Amino acid sequence: LSFYEWDDLLKKRRKSELEKYKKICIRVLKMFDEKIDDLLFLKTEYSYRPVEYVKNSAVGLMPLSTYGDGIKKVLSIANAIAQSAGGILLIDEIETAIHAKYYDEIFKFIIKAAVQYNVQLFITTHSIEAVDGLLNTQVSNGEYSLADELIPFVKNNNILTRFCNFIIKIVS
């Protein structure tokens, strides 16, 4: 999420929507580090454009660049979802730069954000762990949390199986 993307979002969204979006971003950041309290854009003496910083309760202000690529990718996806409100978003190889231990939590966040912003997602992956992580988002607090129709391909004993128009329903 660059300053220019944030500025574009500012121009397009009302302040209340922006605050809601900022809370979503902070929630994403907390998935990686619980001690992150805020996301700030600060001007420095080394740059003419504001730099993304996080406020960390343990160490103070830190440039977002000190964190790894996974956190940047998830913030980028969050930004793309907000920018795609009411539309479609294509995410190729969603698993790249994201450690597998974070899949379930991050994918739940991505699906929830897509529902919140009314975005239809098309996601590709080569990772069976990523597919499992996405499938684990199916039920969350008794609500649908992924599209009703899935088209995953699963390799089992060197046979590629296609599941088409498989409808997942909550059984009470």
CSV table of C-alpha atoms in Angstrom, one decimal, residues 18 43 52 73-74 87 101 111 120 129 136 165 169:
chain,number,residue,atom,x,y,z
A,18,LEU,CA,-11.3,4.9,5.2
A,43,LYS,CA,7.5,12.3,6.0
A,52,GLU,CA,4.8,3.7,5.6
A,73,LYS,CA,1.7,-8.9,0.0
A,74,VAL,CA,-1.3,-9.3,2.3
A,87,GLY,CA,-16.2,-5.8,-8.8
A,101,LYS,CA,1.5,-21.3,9.0
A,111,ILE,CA,-12.5,-13.9,2.2
A,120,GLN,CA,-15.7,-11.7,-6.5
A,129,GLU,CA,-1.6,-26.3,1.4
A,136,ASN,CA,-10.7,-24.1,5.9
A,165,ASN,CA,-20.2,-26.7,-9.2
A,169,LYS,CA,-23.8,-25.6,2.6
